[in-house]
Amino acid sequence: MAFTCPVYPAVLTKSNWDRSKGVVAKMAGATGVGEALGKLESAFKAVDWKKFEIVANKPSPFSLIKLEAQKKAALAEMNGAAAKLRLAAFAARDVAKKAAGDLKKNPLTKSAGGVCDQIEKAADFMGVGANANSLGGYIEKDVAESRKAFDFTANAIQTKIPSSVAALNKAIKGVDDPPTAKGWQGQQMMTKCRDLNQLIGNIPKLTEMGYDLKMDAGKAKKFFDDMRVFASKDVPFDAKDATAAKKALAAVTELAKRAAVF
């Protein structure tokens, strides 16, 4: 699940504590809880939580360089403002725990002690949620989720081109010479050309995003443009023109050879 900005719990507000502790607890003397909660609220507000919402704010258009910058910003926030929040949360937890023990000794302030128990648990939960393991885990997951679809495409480019070329070459061998419309369709030439063209056509796009595919983006773009007609037309020639049909077959055969270098 992608990171979402947390909502500050009411039990950790100073105003809630002031209302809940009761008159007797107020008369019993300072506990330090209100002061600790005030500091905790300020520390929470100081965190730029949007820096952790990487999936929701991923680069558009997508860029690995920009995504890495987002990750670095999130890590800096984790080690900066969020680290101060952790300290404030655990400080409030410890103060509340001590106050709970003291207040529960007196039946008249026992309910205030129960509120301190709630504060202790909530503050501890907040501190744990803001630690490096928790936030760091979210950062890594959000980065992975942000690039998941593009990583999938990059992997497909690097692994499926050979099998797509082989499928196209097999179809080429199965076509009549000169090709007929029925034979071309029977070998699903358009589908084979389209599958290959989609893979190679994504090379320039992912290269621009920052992926190092070890492939020539310029050649890939030229290939995509040259293959486009065969990848988009069920029969890319006049079925009554044998010369045009033979040219189409020769062109696709040459494109299959060109694709083999990627």
PDB file of N, CA and C in Angstrom, residues 101-191:
ATOM      1  N   GLY A 101       1.276   6.570  36.100  1.00  0.00           N
ATOM      2  CA  GLY A 101       1.573   5.886  37.352  1.00  0.00           C
ATOM      3  C   GLY A 101       1.250   6.741  38.560  1.00  0.00           C
ATOM      4  N   ASP A 102       1.601   8.015  38.487  1.00  0.00           N
ATOM      5  CA  ASP A 102       1.355   8.923  39.612  1.00  0.00           C
ATOM      6  C   ASP A 102      -0.131   9.202  39.791  1.00  0.00           C
ATOM      7  N   LEU A 103      -0.829   9.461  38.690  1.00  0.00           N
ATOM      8  CA  LEU A 103      -2.236   9.841  38.773  1.00  0.00           C
ATOM      9  C   LEU A 103      -3.126   8.678  39.206  1.00  0.00           C
ATOM     10  N   LYS A 104      -2.756   7.465  38.870  1.00  0.00           N
ATOM     11  CA  LYS A 104      -3.579   6.307  39.225  1.00  0.00           C
ATOM     12  C   LYS A 104      -3.515   5.981  40.721  1.00  0.00           C
ATOM     13  N   LYS A 105      -2.565   6.555  41.412  1.00  0.00           N
ATOM     14  CA  LYS A 105      -2.452   6.315  42.850  1.00  0.00           C
ATOM     15  C   LYS A 105      -3.601   6.954  43.622  1.00  0.00           C
ATOM     16  N   ASN A 106      -4.176   7.974  43.036  1.00  0.00           N
ATOM     17  CA  ASN A 106      -5.269   8.696  43.679  1.00  0.00           C
ATOM     18  C   ASN A 106      -6.572   8.377  42.938  1.00  0.00           C
ATOM     19  N   PRO A 107      -7.580   7.848  43.621  1.00  0.00           N
ATOM     20  CA  PRO A 107      -8.852   7.526  42.976  1.00  0.00           C
ATOM     21  C   PRO A 107      -9.481   8.716  42.255  1.00  0.00           C
ATOM     22  N   LEU A 108      -9.200   9.925  42.771  1.00  0.00           N
ATOM     23  CA  LEU A 108      -9.788  11.111  42.179  1.00  0.00           C
ATOM     24  C   LEU A 108      -9.130  11.506  40.852  1.00  0.00           C
ATOM     25  N   THR A 109      -7.930  11.019  40.609  1.00  0.00           N
ATOM     26  CA  THR A 109      -7.222  11.345  39.365  1.00  0.00           C
ATOM     27  C   THR A 109      -6.979  10.098  38.500  1.00  0.00           C
ATOM     28  N   LYS A 110      -7.623   9.015  38.908  1.00  0.00           N
ATOM     29  CA  LYS A 110      -7.423   7.749  38.183  1.00  0.00           C
ATOM     30  C   LYS A 110      -7.842   7.845  36.727  1.00  0.00           C
ATOM     31  N   SER A 111      -8.942   8.546  36.441  1.00  0.00           N
ATOM     32  CA  SER A 111      -9.408   8.653  35.044  1.00  0.00           C
ATOM     33  C   SER A 111      -8.394   9.412  34.198  1.00  0.00           C
ATOM     34  N   ALA A 112      -7.765  10.423  34.787  1.00  0.00           N
ATOM     35  CA  ALA A 112      -6.721  11.155  34.064  1.00  0.00           C
ATOM     36  C   ALA A 112      -5.536  10.244  33.788  1.00  0.00           C
ATOM     37  N   GLY A 113      -5.293   9.338  34.733  1.00  0.00           N
ATOM     38  CA  GLY A 113      -4.234   8.359  34.511  1.00  0.00           C
ATOM     39  C   GLY A 113      -4.546   7.452  33.341  1.00  0.00           C
ATOM     40  N   GLY A 114      -5.849   7.122  33.188  1.00  0.00           N
ATOM     41  CA  GLY A 114      -6.257   6.305  32.046  1.00  0.00           C
ATOM     42  C   GLY A 114      -6.047   7.024  30.731  1.00  0.00           C
ATOM     43  N   VAL A 115      -6.286   8.333  30.719  1.00  0.00           N
ATOM     44  CA  VAL A 115      -6.032   9.124  29.509  1.00  0.00           C
ATOM     45  C   VAL A 115      -4.547   9.097  29.184  1.00  0.00           C
ATOM     46  N   CYS A 116      -3.724   9.158  30.227  1.00  0.00           N
ATOM     47  CA  CYS A 116      -2.267   9.092  30.011  1.00  0.00           C
ATOM     48  C   CYS A 116      -1.856   7.752  29.409  1.00  0.00           C
ATOM     49  N   ASP A 117      -2.561   6.683  29.788  1.00  0.00           N
ATOM     50  CA  ASP A 117      -2.289   5.375  29.176  1.00  0.00           C
ATOM     51  C   ASP A 117      -2.543   5.439  27.673  1.00  0.00           C
ATOM     52  N   GLN A 118      -3.647   6.090  27.310  1.00  0.00           N
ATOM     53  CA  GLN A 118      -3.969   6.231  25.889  1.00  0.00           C
ATOM     54  C   GLN A 118      -2.908   7.069  25.164  1.00  0.00           C
ATOM     55  N   ILE A 119      -2.485   8.124  25.820  1.00  0.00           N
ATOM     56  CA  ILE A 119      -1.451   8.990  25.236  1.00  0.00           C
ATOM     57  C   ILE A 119      -0.153   8.211  25.046  1.00  0.00           C
ATOM     58  N   GLU A 120       0.196   7.418  26.052  1.00  0.00           N
ATOM     59  CA  GLU A 120       1.430   6.628  25.976  1.00  0.00           C
ATOM     60  C   GLU A 120       1.414   5.695  24.766  1.00  0.00           C
ATOM     61  N   LYS A 121       0.295   4.995  24.587  1.00  0.00           N
ATOM     62  CA  LYS A 121       0.196   4.044  23.475  1.00  0.00           C
ATOM     63  C   LYS A 121       0.223   4.760  22.120  1.00  0.00           C
ATOM     64  N   ALA A 122      -0.540   5.857  22.027  1.00  0.00           N
ATOM     65  CA  ALA A 122      -0.620   6.581  20.759  1.00  0.00           C
ATOM     66  C   ALA A 122       0.715   7.227  20.403  1.00  0.00           C
ATOM     67  N   ALA A 123       1.394   7.765  21.405  1.00  0.00           N
ATOM     68  CA  ALA A 123       2.690   8.401  21.162  1.00  0.00           C
ATOM     69  C   ALA A 123       3.737   7.366  20.759  1.00  0.00           C
ATOM     70  N   ASP A 124       3.682   6.211  21.397  1.00  0.00           N
ATOM     71  CA  ASP A 124       4.615   5.140  21.034  1.00  0.00           C
ATOM     72  C   ASP A 124       4.371   4.686  19.601  1.00  0.00           C
ATOM     73  N   PHE A 125       3.097   4.543  19.234  1.00  0.00           N
ATOM     74  CA  PHE A 125       2.739   4.129  17.872  1.00  0.00           C
ATOM     75  C   PHE A 125       3.245   5.151  16.855  1.00  0.00           C
ATOM     76  N   MET A 126       3.095   6.434  17.188  1.00  0.00           N
ATOM     77  CA  MET A 126       3.563   7.475  16.286  1.00  0.00           C
ATOM     78  C   MET A 126       5.084   7.447  16.154  1.00  0.00           C
ATOM     79  N   GLY A 127       5.759   7.258  17.265  1.00  0.00           N
ATOM     80  CA  GLY A 127       7.220   7.222  17.231  1.00  0.00           C
ATOM     81  C   GLY A 127       7.740   6.058  16.401  1.00  0.00           C
ATOM     82  N   VAL A 128       7.108   4.896  16.581  1.00  0.00           N
ATOM     83  CA  VAL A 128       7.516   3.711  15.808  1.00  0.00           C
ATOM     84  C   VAL A 128       7.222   3.924  14.329  1.00  0.00           C
ATOM     85  N   GLY A 129       6.055   4.530  14.038  1.00  0.00           N
ATOM     86  CA  GLY A 129       5.688   4.770  12.651  1.00  0.00           C
ATOM     87  C   GLY A 129       6.593   5.753  11.944  1.00  0.00           C
ATOM     88  N   ALA A 130       7.237   6.603  12.729  1.00  0.00           N
ATOM     89  CA  ALA A 130       8.118   7.610  12.137  1.00  0.00           C
ATOM     90  C   ALA A 130       9.583   7.206  12.171  1.00  0.00           C
ATOM     91  N   ASN A 131       9.865   5.968  12.616  1.00  0.00           N
ATOM     92  CA  ASN A 131      11.280   5.578  12.669  1.00  0.00           C
ATOM     93  C   ASN A 131      11.807   5.225  11.280  1.00  0.00           C
ATOM     94  N   ALA A 132      13.108   5.056  11.206  1.00  0.00           N
ATOM     95  CA  ALA A 132      13.760   4.840   9.914  1.00  0.00           C
ATOM     96  C   ALA A 132      13.308   3.541   9.250  1.00  0.00           C
ATOM     97  N   ASN A 133      13.061   2.513  10.035  1.00  0.00           N
ATOM     98  CA  ASN A 133      12.629   1.246   9.446  1.00  0.00           C
ATOM     99  C   ASN A 133      11.257   1.378   8.795  1.00  0.00           C
ATOM    100  N   SER A 134      10.336   2.041   9.518  1.00  0.00           N
ATOM    101  CA  SER A 134       8.975   2.183   8.988  1.00  0.00           C
ATOM    102  C   SER A 134       8.943   3.099   7.770  1.00  0.00           C
ATOM    103  N   LEU A 135       9.456   4.308   7.922  1.00  0.00           N
ATOM    104  CA  LEU A 135       9.428   5.263   6.808  1.00  0.00           C
ATOM    105  C   LEU A 135      10.330   4.810   5.666  1.00  0.00           C
ATOM    106  N   GLY A 136      11.493   4.260   6.010  1.00  0.00           N
ATOM    107  CA  GLY A 136      12.405   3.775   4.973  1.00  0.00           C
ATOM    108  C   GLY A 136      11.769   2.675   4.148  1.00  0.00           C
ATOM    109  N   GLY A 137      10.993   1.813   4.825  1.00  0.00           N
ATOM    110  CA  GLY A 137      10.292   0.751   4.108  1.00  0.00           C
ATOM    111  C   GLY A 137       9.261   1.304   3.150  1.00  0.00           C
ATOM    112  N   TYR A 138       8.527   2.324   3.593  1.00  0.00           N
ATOM    113  CA  TYR A 138       7.538   2.957   2.718  1.00  0.00           C
ATOM    114  C   TYR A 138       8.218   3.610   1.514  1.00  0.00           C
ATOM    115  N   ILE A 139       9.337   4.259   1.773  1.00  0.00           N
ATOM    116  CA  ILE A 139      10.039   4.940   0.682  1.00  0.00           C
ATOM    117  C   ILE A 139      10.454   3.936  -0.391  1.00  0.00           C
ATOM    118  N   GLU A 140      11.063   2.839   0.031  1.00  0.00           N
ATOM    119  CA  GLU A 140      11.511   1.823  -0.923  1.00  0.00           C
ATOM    120  C   GLU A 140      10.331   1.216  -1.678  1.00  0.00           C
ATOM    121  N   LYS A 141       9.247   0.927  -0.972  1.00  0.00           N
ATOM    122  CA  LYS A 141       8.068   0.337  -1.618  1.00  0.00           C
ATOM    123  C   LYS A 141       7.431   1.313  -2.598  1.00  0.00           C
ATOM    124  N   ASP A 142       7.351   2.587  -2.205  1.00  0.00           N
ATOM    125  CA  ASP A 142       6.733   3.576  -3.090  1.00  0.00           C
ATOM    126  C   ASP A 142       7.569   3.812  -4.338  1.00  0.00           C
ATOM    127  N   VAL A 143       8.880   3.811  -4.175  1.00  0.00           N
ATOM    128  CA  VAL A 143       9.762   3.969  -5.337  1.00  0.00           C
ATOM    129  C   VAL A 143       9.586   2.781  -6.282  1.00  0.00           C
ATOM    130  N   ALA A 144       9.568   1.576  -5.706  1.00  0.00           N
ATOM    131  CA  ALA A 144       9.391   0.368  -6.522  1.00  0.00           C
ATOM    132  C   ALA A 144       8.038   0.375  -7.231  1.00  0.00           C
ATOM    133  N   GLU A 145       6.999   0.808  -6.525  1.00  0.00           N
ATOM    134  CA  GLU A 145       5.658   0.852  -7.114  1.00  0.00           C
ATOM    135  C   GLU A 145       5.581   1.900  -8.225  1.00  0.00           C
ATOM    136  N   SER A 146       6.274   3.022  -8.028  1.00  0.00           N
ATOM    137  CA  SER A 146       6.248   4.105  -9.010  1.00  0.00           C
ATOM    138  C   SER A 146       6.870   3.689 -10.335  1.00  0.00           C
ATOM    139  N   ARG A 147       7.874   2.824 -10.266  1.00  0.00           N
ATOM    140  CA  ARG A 147       8.565   2.431 -11.493  1.00  0.00           C
ATOM    141  C   ARG A 147       8.188   1.024 -11.974  1.00  0.00           C
ATOM    142  N   LYS A 148       7.259   0.392 -11.273  1.00  0.00           N
ATOM    143  CA  LYS A 148       6.906  -0.999 -11.555  1.00  0.00           C
ATOM    144  C   LYS A 148       6.522  -1.230 -13.011  1.00  0.00           C
ATOM    145  N   ALA A 149       5.594  -0.415 -13.526  1.00  0.00           N
ATOM    146  CA  ALA A 149       5.115  -0.617 -14.899  1.00  0.00           C
ATOM    147  C   ALA A 149       6.232  -0.397 -15.909  1.00  0.00           C
ATOM    148  N   PHE A 150       7.103   0.580 -15.639  1.00  0.00           N
ATOM    149  CA  PHE A 150       8.190   0.877 -16.569  1.00  0.00           C
ATOM    150  C   PHE A 150       9.285  -0.188 -16.484  1.00  0.00           C
ATOM    151  N   ASP A 151       9.521  -0.704 -15.277  1.00  0.00           N
ATOM    152  CA  ASP A 151      10.470  -1.809 -15.121  1.00  0.00           C
ATOM    153  C   ASP A 151       9.982  -3.039 -15.875  1.00  0.00           C
ATOM    154  N   PHE A 152       8.667  -3.265 -15.827  1.00  0.00           N
ATOM    155  CA  PHE A 152       8.080  -4.406 -16.533  1.00  0.00           C
ATOM    156  C   PHE A 152       8.331  -4.278 -18.034  1.00  0.00           C
ATOM    157  N   THR A 153       8.127  -3.074 -18.552  1.00  0.00           N
ATOM    158  CA  THR A 153       8.350  -2.834 -19.982  1.00  0.00           C
ATOM    159  C   THR A 153       9.818  -2.988 -20.335  1.00  0.00           C
ATOM    160  N   ALA A 154      10.693  -2.468 -19.486  1.00  0.00           N
ATOM    161  CA  ALA A 154      12.136  -2.582 -19.729  1.00  0.00           C
ATOM    162  C   ALA A 154      12.564  -4.046 -19.747  1.00  0.00           C
ATOM    163  N   ASN A 155      12.024  -4.829 -18.834  1.00  0.00           N
ATOM    164  CA  ASN A 155      12.354  -6.253 -18.787  1.00  0.00           C
ATOM    165  C   ASN A 155      11.855  -6.970 -20.034  1.00  0.00           C
ATOM    166  N   ALA A 156      10.646  -6.582 -20.473  1.00  0.00           N
ATOM    167  CA  ALA A 156      10.082  -7.201 -21.679  1.00  0.00           C
ATOM    168  C   ALA A 156      10.960  -6.899 -22.888  1.00  0.00           C
ATOM    169  N   ILE A 157      11.432  -5.663 -22.997  1.00  0.00           N
ATOM    170  CA  ILE A 157      12.305  -5.278 -24.112  1.00  0.00           C
ATOM    171  C   ILE A 157      13.574  -6.123 -24.117  1.00  0.00           C
ATOM    172  N   GLN A 158      14.123  -6.336 -22.951  1.00  0.00           N
ATOM    173  CA  GLN A 158      15.405  -7.033 -22.855  1.00  0.00           C
ATOM    174  C   GLN A 158      15.284  -8.548 -22.949  1.00  0.00           C
ATOM    175  N   THR A 159      14.076  -9.066 -22.806  1.00  0.00           N
ATOM    176  CA  THR A 159      13.930 -10.529 -22.808  1.00  0.00           C
ATOM    177  C   THR A 159      13.060 -11.080 -23.938  1.00  0.00           C
ATOM    178  N   LYS A 160      12.152 -10.266 -24.479  1.00  0.00           N
ATOM    179  CA  LYS A 160      11.170 -10.810 -25.419  1.00  0.00           C
ATOM    180  C   LYS A 160      11.440 -10.508 -26.889  1.00  0.00           C
ATOM    181  N   ILE A 161      12.397  -9.637 -27.165  1.00  0.00           N
ATOM    182  CA  ILE A 161      12.664  -9.325 -28.575  1.00  0.00           C
ATOM    183  C   ILE A 161      13.100 -10.564 -29.362  1.00  0.00           C
ATOM    184  N   PRO A 162      14.031 -11.382 -28.869  1.00  0.00           N
ATOM    185  CA  PRO A 162      14.444 -12.565 -29.636  1.00  0.00           C
ATOM    186  C   PRO A 162      13.281 -13.493 -29.986  1.00  0.00           C
ATOM    187  N   SER A 163      12.390 -13.748 -29.016  1.00  0.00           N
ATOM    188  CA  SER A 163      11.264 -14.652 -29.294  1.00  0.00           C
ATOM    189  C   SER A 163      10.265 -14.006 -30.261  1.00  0.00           C
ATOM    190  N   SER A 164      10.130 -12.680 -30.188  1.00  0.00           N
ATOM    191  CA  SER A 164       9.230 -11.990 -31.114  1.00  0.00           C
ATOM    192  C   SER A 164       9.791 -11.996 -32.528  1.00  0.00           C
ATOM    193  N   VAL A 165      11.117 -11.859 -32.653  1.00  0.00           N
ATOM    194  CA  VAL A 165      11.763 -11.942 -33.962  1.00  0.00           C
ATOM    195  C   VAL A 165      11.605 -13.354 -34.533  1.00  0.00           C
ATOM    196  N   ALA A 166      11.782 -14.343 -33.655  1.00  0.00           N
ATOM    197  CA  ALA A 166      11.645 -15.738 -34.097  1.00  0.00           C
ATOM    198  C   ALA A 166      10.217 -16.013 -34.575  1.00  0.00           C
ATOM    199  N   ALA A 167       9.235 -15.467 -33.866  1.00  0.00           N
ATOM    200  CA  ALA A 167       7.834 -15.666 -34.247  1.00  0.00           C
ATOM    201  C   ALA A 167       7.548 -15.010 -35.594  1.00  0.00           C
ATOM    202  N   LEU A 168       8.123 -13.840 -35.808  1.00  0.00           N
ATOM    203  CA  LEU A 168       7.921 -13.147 -37.081  1.00  0.00           C
ATOM    204  C   LEU A 168       8.592 -13.914 -38.221  1.00  0.00           C
ATOM    205  N   ASN A 169       9.796 -14.390 -37.998  1.00  0.00           N
ATOM    206  CA  ASN A 169      10.507 -15.150 -39.042  1.00  0.00           C
ATOM    207  C   ASN A 169       9.755 -16.433 -39.404  1.00  0.00           C
ATOM    208  N   LYS A 170       9.164 -17.062 -38.404  1.00  0.00           N
ATOM    209  CA  LYS A 170       8.382 -18.277 -38.665  1.00  0.00           C
ATOM    210  C   LYS A 170       7.164 -17.947 -39.514  1.00  0.00           C
ATOM    211  N   ALA A 171       6.532 -16.811 -39.224  1.00  0.00           N
ATOM    212  CA  ALA A 171       5.367 -16.386 -40.005  1.00  0.00           C
ATOM    213  C   ALA A 171       5.761 -16.050 -41.433  1.00  0.00           C
ATOM    214  N   ILE A 172       6.929 -15.405 -41.583  1.00  0.00           N
ATOM    215  CA  ILE A 172       7.422 -15.048 -42.917  1.00  0.00           C
ATOM    216  C   ILE A 172       7.600 -16.301 -43.775  1.00  0.00           C
ATOM    217  N   LYS A 173       8.158 -17.355 -43.172  1.00  0.00           N
ATOM    218  CA  LYS A 173       8.377 -18.596 -43.900  1.00  0.00           C
ATOM    219  C   LYS A 173       7.060 -19.271 -44.282  1.00  0.00           C
ATOM    220  N   GLY A 174       6.016 -18.993 -43.515  1.00  0.00           N
ATOM    221  CA  GLY A 174       4.734 -19.627 -43.783  1.00  0.00           C
ATOM    222  C   GLY A 174       3.885 -18.899 -44.807  1.00  0.00           C
ATOM    223  N   VAL A 175       4.324 -17.701 -45.198  1.00  0.00           N
ATOM    224  CA  VAL A 175       3.565 -16.912 -46.169  1.00  0.00           C
ATOM    225  C   VAL A 175       3.885 -17.377 -47.593  1.00  0.00           C
ATOM    226  N   ASP A 176       2.874 -17.376 -48.461  1.00  0.00           N
ATOM    227  CA  ASP A 176       3.091 -17.741 -49.865  1.00  0.00           C
ATOM    228  C   ASP A 176       4.012 -16.736 -50.538  1.00  0.00           C
ATOM    229  N   ASP A 177       4.652 -17.159 -51.608  1.00  0.00           N
ATOM    230  CA  ASP A 177       5.499 -16.255 -52.385  1.00  0.00           C
ATOM    231  C   ASP A 177       5.073 -16.346 -53.859  1.00  0.00           C
ATOM    232  N   PRO A 178       4.439 -15.301 -54.395  1.00  0.00           N
ATOM    233  CA  PRO A 178       4.134 -14.021 -53.740  1.00  0.00           C
ATOM    234  C   PRO A 178       3.013 -14.164 -52.713  1.00  0.00           C
ATOM    235  N   PRO A 179       3.021 -13.300 -51.699  1.00  0.00           N
ATOM    236  CA  PRO A 179       2.020 -13.389 -50.638  1.00  0.00           C
ATOM    237  C   PRO A 179       0.606 -13.139 -51.148  1.00  0.00           C
ATOM    238  N   THR A 180      -0.323 -13.782 -50.519  1.00  0.00           N
ATOM    239  CA  THR A 180      -1.743 -13.516 -50.783  1.00  0.00           C
ATOM    240  C   THR A 180      -2.328 -12.912 -49.510  1.00  0.00           C
ATOM    241  N   ALA A 181      -3.426 -12.242 -49.667  1.00  0.00           N
ATOM    242  CA  ALA A 181      -4.073 -11.634 -48.500  1.00  0.00           C
ATOM    243  C   ALA A 181      -4.449 -12.721 -47.490  1.00  0.00           C
ATOM    244  N   LYS A 182      -4.973 -13.829 -47.971  1.00  0.00           N
ATOM    245  CA  LYS A 182      -5.376 -14.914 -47.092  1.00  0.00           C
ATOM    246  C   LYS A 182      -4.173 -15.507 -46.349  1.00  0.00           C
ATOM    247  N   GLY A 183      -3.083 -15.694 -47.072  1.00  0.00           N
ATOM    248  CA  GLY A 183      -1.884 -16.259 -46.454  1.00  0.00           C
ATOM    249  C   GLY A 183      -1.277 -15.310 -45.427  1.00  0.00           C
ATOM    250  N   TRP A 184      -1.277 -14.023 -45.758  1.00  0.00           N
ATOM    251  CA  TRP A 184      -0.732 -13.001 -44.850  1.00  0.00           C
ATOM    252  C   TRP A 184      -1.539 -12.972 -43.548  1.00  0.00           C
ATOM    253  N   GLN A 185      -2.853 -12.995 -43.703  1.00  0.00           N
ATOM    254  CA  GLN A 185      -3.717 -12.980 -42.536  1.00  0.00           C
ATOM    255  C   GLN A 185      -3.621 -14.296 -41.759  1.00  0.00           C
ATOM    256  N   GLY A 186      -3.494 -15.386 -42.496  1.00  0.00           N
ATOM    257  CA  GLY A 186      -3.405 -16.690 -41.854  1.00  0.00           C
ATOM    258  C   GLY A 186      -2.193 -16.822 -40.959  1.00  0.00           C
ATOM    259  N   GLN A 187      -1.098 -16.172 -41.334  1.00  0.00           N
ATOM    260  CA  GLN A 187       0.118 -16.204 -40.523  1.00  0.00           C
ATOM    261  C   GLN A 187       0.133 -15.110 -39.443  1.00  0.00           C
ATOM    262  N   GLN A 188      -0.964 -14.335 -39.392  1.00  0.00           N
ATOM    263  CA  GLN A 188      -1.100 -13.253 -38.395  1.00  0.00           C
ATOM    264  C   GLN A 188       0.106 -12.300 -38.453  1.00  0.00           C
ATOM    265  N   MET A 189       0.454 -11.933 -39.651  1.00  0.00           N
ATOM    266  CA  MET A 189       1.623 -11.077 -39.852  1.00  0.00           C
ATOM    267  C   MET A 189       1.495  -9.733 -39.138  1.00  0.00           C
ATOM    268  N   MET A 190       0.311  -9.133 -39.221  1.00  0.00           N
ATOM    269  CA  MET A 190       0.151  -7.841 -38.557  1.00  0.00           C
ATOM    270  C   MET A 190       0.406  -7.961 -37.054  1.00  0.00           C
ATOM    271  N   THR A 191      -0.116  -9.002 -36.438  1.00  0.00           N
ATOM    272  CA  THR A 191       0.067  -9.204 -35.000  1.00  0.00           C
ATOM    273  C   THR A 191       1.538  -9.409 -34.663  1.00  0.00           C
TER     274      THR A 191
END
